[in-house]
Coordinates of C-alpha atoms in Angstrom, one line a residue:
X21 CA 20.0 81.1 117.2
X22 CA 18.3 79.5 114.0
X23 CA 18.1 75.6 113.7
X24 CA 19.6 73.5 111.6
X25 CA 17.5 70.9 109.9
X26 CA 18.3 68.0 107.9
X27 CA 16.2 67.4 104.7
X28 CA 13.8 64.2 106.6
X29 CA 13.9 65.8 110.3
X30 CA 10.4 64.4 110.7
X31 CA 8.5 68.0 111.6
X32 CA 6.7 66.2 114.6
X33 CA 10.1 66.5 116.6
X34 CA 10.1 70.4 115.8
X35 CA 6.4 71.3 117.5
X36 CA 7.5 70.0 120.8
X37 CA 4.7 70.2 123.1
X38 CA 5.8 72.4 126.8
X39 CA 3.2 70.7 129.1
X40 CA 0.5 68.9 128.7
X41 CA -2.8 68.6 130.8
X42 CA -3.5 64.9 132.6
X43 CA -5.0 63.8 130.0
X44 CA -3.2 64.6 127.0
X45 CA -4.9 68.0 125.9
X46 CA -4.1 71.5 126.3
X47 CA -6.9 73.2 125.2
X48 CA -6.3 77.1 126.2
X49 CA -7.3 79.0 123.1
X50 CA -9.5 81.5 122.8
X51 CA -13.2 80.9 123.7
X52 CA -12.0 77.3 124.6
X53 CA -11.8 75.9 128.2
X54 CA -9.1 73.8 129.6
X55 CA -10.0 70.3 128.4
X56 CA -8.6 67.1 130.4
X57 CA -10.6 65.1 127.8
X58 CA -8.1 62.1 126.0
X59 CA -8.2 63.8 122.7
X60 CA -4.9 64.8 121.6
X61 CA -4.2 67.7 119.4
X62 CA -4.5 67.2 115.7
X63 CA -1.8 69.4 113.5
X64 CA -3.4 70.0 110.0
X65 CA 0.1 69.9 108.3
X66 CA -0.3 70.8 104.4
X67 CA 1.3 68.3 102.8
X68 CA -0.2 64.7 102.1
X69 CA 3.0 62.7 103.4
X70 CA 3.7 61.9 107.3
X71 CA 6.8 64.2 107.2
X72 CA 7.7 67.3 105.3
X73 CA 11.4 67.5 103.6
X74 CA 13.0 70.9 103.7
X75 CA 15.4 71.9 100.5
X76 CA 18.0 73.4 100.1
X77 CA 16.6 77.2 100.1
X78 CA 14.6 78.0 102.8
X79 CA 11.9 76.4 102.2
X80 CA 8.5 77.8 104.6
X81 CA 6.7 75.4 106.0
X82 CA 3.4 76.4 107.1
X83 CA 1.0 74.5 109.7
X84 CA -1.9 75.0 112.0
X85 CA -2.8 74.3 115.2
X86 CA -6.2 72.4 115.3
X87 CA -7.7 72.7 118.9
X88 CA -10.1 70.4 120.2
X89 CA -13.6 71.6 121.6
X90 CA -15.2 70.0 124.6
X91 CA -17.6 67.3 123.4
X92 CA -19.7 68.0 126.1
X93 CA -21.6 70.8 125.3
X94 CA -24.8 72.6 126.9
X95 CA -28.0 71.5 125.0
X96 CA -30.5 73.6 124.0
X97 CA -34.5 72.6 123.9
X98 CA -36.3 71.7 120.6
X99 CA -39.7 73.3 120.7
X100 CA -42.9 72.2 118.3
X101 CA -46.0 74.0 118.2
X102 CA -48.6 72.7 118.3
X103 CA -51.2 72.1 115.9
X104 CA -54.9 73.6 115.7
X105 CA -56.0 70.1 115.5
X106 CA -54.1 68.9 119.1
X107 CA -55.2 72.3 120.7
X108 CA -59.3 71.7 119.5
X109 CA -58.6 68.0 120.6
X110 CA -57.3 69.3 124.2
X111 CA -60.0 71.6 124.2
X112 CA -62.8 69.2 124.0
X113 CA -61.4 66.6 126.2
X114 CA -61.7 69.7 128.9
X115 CA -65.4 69.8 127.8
X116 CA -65.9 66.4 127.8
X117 CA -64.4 65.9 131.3
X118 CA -66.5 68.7 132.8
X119 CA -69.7 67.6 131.4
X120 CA -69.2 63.9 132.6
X121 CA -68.2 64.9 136.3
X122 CA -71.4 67.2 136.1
X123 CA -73.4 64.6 135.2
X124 CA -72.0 62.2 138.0
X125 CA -73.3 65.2 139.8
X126 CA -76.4 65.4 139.3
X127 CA -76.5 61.8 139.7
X128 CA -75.7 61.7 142.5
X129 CA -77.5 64.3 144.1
X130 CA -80.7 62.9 142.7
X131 CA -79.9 58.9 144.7
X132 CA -78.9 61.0 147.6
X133 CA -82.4 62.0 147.8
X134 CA -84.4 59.2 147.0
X135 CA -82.2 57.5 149.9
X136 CA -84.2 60.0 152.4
X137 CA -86.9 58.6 153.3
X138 CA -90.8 60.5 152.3
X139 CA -94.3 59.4 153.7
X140 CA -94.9 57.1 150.6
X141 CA -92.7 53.2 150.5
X142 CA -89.8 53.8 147.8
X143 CA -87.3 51.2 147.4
X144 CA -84.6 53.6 146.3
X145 CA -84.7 54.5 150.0
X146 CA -82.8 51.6 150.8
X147 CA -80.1 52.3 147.8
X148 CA -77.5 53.3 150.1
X149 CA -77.6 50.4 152.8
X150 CA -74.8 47.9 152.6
X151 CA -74.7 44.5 154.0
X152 CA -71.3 42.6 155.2
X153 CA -71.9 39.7 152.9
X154 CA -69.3 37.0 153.8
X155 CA -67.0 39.4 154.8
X156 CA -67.1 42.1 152.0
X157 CA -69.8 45.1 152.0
X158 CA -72.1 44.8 148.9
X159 CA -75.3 47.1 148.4
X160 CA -78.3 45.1 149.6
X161 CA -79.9 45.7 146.3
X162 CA -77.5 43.6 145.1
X163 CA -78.2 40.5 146.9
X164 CA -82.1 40.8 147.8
X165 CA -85.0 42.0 145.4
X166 CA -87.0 45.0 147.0
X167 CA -90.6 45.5 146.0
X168 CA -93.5 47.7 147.0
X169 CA -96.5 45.8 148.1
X170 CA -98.6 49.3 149.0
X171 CA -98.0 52.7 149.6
X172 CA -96.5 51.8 153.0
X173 CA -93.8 49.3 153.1
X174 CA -91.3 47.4 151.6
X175 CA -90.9 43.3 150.9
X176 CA -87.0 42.7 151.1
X177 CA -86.8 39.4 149.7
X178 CA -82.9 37.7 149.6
X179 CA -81.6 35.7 146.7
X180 CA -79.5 33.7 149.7
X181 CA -81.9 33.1 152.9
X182 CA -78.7 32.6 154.9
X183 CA -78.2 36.4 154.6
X184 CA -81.3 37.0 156.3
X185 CA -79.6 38.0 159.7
X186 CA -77.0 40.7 158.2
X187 CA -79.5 42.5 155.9
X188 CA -81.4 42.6 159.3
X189 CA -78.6 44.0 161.3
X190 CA -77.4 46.6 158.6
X191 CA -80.8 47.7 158.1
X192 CA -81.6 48.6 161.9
X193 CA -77.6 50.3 162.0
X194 CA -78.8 52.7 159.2
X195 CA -80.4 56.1 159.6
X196 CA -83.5 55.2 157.9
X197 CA -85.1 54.6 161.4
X198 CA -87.3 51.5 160.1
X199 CA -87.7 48.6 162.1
X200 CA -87.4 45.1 159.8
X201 CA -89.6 42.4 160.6
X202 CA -87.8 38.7 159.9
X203 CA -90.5 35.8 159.3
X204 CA -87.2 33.9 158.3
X205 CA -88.4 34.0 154.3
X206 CA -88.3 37.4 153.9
X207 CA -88.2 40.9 155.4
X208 CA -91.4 42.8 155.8
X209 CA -91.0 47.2 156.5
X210 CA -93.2 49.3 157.5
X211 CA -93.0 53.2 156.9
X212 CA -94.6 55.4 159.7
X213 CA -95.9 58.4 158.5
X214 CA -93.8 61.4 159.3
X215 CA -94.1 63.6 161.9
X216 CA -93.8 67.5 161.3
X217 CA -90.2 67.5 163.2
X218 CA -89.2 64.5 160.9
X219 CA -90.1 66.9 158.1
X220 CA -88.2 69.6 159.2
X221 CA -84.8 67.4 159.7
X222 CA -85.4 65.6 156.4
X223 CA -85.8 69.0 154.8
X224 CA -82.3 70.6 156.4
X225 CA -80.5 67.2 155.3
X226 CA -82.0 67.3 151.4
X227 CA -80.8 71.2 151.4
X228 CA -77.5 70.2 152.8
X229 CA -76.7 67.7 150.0
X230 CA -78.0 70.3 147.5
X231 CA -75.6 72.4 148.6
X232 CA -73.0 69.7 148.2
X233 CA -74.2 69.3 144.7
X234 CA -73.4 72.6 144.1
X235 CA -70.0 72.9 145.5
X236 CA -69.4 70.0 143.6
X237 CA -70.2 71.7 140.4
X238 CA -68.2 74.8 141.4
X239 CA -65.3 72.6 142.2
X240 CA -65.4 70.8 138.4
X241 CA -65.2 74.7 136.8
X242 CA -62.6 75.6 138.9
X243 CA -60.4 72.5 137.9
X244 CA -61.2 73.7 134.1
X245 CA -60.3 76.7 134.5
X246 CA -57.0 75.6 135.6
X247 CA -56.7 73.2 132.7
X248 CA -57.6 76.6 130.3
X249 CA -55.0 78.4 132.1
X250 CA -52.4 76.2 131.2
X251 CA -53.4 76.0 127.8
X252 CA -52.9 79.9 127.5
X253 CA -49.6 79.3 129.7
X254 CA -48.6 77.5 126.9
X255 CA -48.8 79.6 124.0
X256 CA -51.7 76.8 123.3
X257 CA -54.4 79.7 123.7
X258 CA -54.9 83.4 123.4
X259 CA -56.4 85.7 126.5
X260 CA -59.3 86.1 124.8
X261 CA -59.7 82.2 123.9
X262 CA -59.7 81.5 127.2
X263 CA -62.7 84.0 128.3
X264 CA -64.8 83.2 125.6
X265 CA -63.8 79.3 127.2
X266 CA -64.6 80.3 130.5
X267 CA -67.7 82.5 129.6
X268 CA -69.0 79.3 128.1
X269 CA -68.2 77.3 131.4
X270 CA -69.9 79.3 133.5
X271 CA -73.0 78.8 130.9
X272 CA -73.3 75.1 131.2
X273 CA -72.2 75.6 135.5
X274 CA -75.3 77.9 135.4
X275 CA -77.6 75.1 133.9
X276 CA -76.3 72.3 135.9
X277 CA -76.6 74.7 139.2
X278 CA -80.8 75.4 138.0
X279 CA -80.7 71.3 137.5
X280 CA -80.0 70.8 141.2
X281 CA -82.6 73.4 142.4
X282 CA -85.0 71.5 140.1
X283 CA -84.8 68.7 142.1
X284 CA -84.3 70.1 145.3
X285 CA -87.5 71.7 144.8
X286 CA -89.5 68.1 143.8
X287 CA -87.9 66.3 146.7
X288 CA -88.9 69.6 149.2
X289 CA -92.6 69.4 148.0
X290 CA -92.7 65.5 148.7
X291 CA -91.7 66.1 152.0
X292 CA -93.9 68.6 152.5
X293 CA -97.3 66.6 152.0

């Protein structure tokens, strides 16, 4: 049965909503998904007044149902490439990083073995002996002056006499195997010449921390490696960038590797004589 309409029935009291969702929105359209958000539904009438006036003919009123989307929506990832400048600059922090640890390396590899003590007084034997200074280990070199007076011993001379006794104490826990004499000024030491079986368990230690050295060095391309991996990972480098990298890594690992034998060769002939 048709409805009867007078000319200001406000059109708002004719699209009667059935049900509505808890919180005011039935969103069930196509492609849409039930929304419980506080929206409302918006009617897109097309006339510019609040309420349409039917005349006297039939007049057609025509409206549309505007449906609300979610305002959450999934968000999607905003990807930048990266430059040729940010990829070189990566690529030589990598280098710079590997050569710096190599060099630590080798640093330390060389202070490992003037620590070990030859047939000839060094002071850099006593590089690696630390003192309890007032509580707090410090490197003796740091608070005494060491000096050579001949071929075979060492003057230990403290800028604080008071630290006579502790120098004393962590020279005789070492491994050097010296025996400090205190006259209460200064420390005199005197280095025995070594016997062949000293020799022989000098020379297994100094080959030992070579080899350290050198796992070391293996470590350091292994970690950039990784680091060129990642790059290629993502989409930073090509396949072949990275072997041409890592073809030039194992170059410089190669010349750091015959840096190590180098010395491990001087400090085996010193013990040798």
């Amino acid at each position: 049965m048709a409805m009867s309409f007078s000319p200001a029935t406000p059109v708002r009291s004719i699209f009667q909503r059935k049900s509505l969702s808890p919180g005011g929105c039935y969103c069930r359209g196509p492609g849409y998904e039930k929304c419980h958000l506080n929206i409302g539904i918006a009617f897109t009438l097309r006339s510019a007044a609040n309420y349409v006036r039917l005349g006297d003919g039939a007049r057609e009123y025509s409206g549309k149902l505007i449906v609300a989307k979610r305002n959450f929506q999934k968000r999607t990832g905003i990807f930048r490439c990266a430059t040729m400048e940010e990829i070189e600059a990566e690529k030589s922090s990598i280098e710079k990083d590997v050569k710096e640890r190599m060099e630590k390396t080798i640093e330390t590899v060389r202070t490992n073995f003037n620590s070990i003590r030859t047939g000839r007084a060094n002071p850099a034997i006593l590089d690696r002996v630390e003192v309890e200074y007032y509580g707090t280990p410090v490197s003796l070199k740091s608070i005494a002056q060491i000096s050579t007076p001949d071929s075979a011993s060492l003057l230990v001379q403290p800028y604080d006499k008071s630290s006579l006794k502790v120098i004393e104490k962590a020279i005789v826990s070492s491994d050097l195997g010296l025996t400090p004499n205190n006259d209460g000024e200064v420390i005199r030491l005197s280095l025995p010449q070594l016997t062949s079986e000293r020799r022989k368990e000098l020379s297994k230690v100094v080959a030992k921390q070579a080899e350290e050295g050198k796992v070391a060095l293996r470590n350091i391309r292994r970690d950039a490696l990784k680091a060129y991996e990642k790059l290629e990972k993502d989409k930073k480098l090509s396949e072949d960038n990275v072997k041409d990298l890592s073809s030039d890594l194992q170059k410089l690992i190669d010349e750091y590797m015959k840096k190590i034998e180098t010395i491990y060769k001087q400090k085996e002939k010193v013990l040798s004589m």
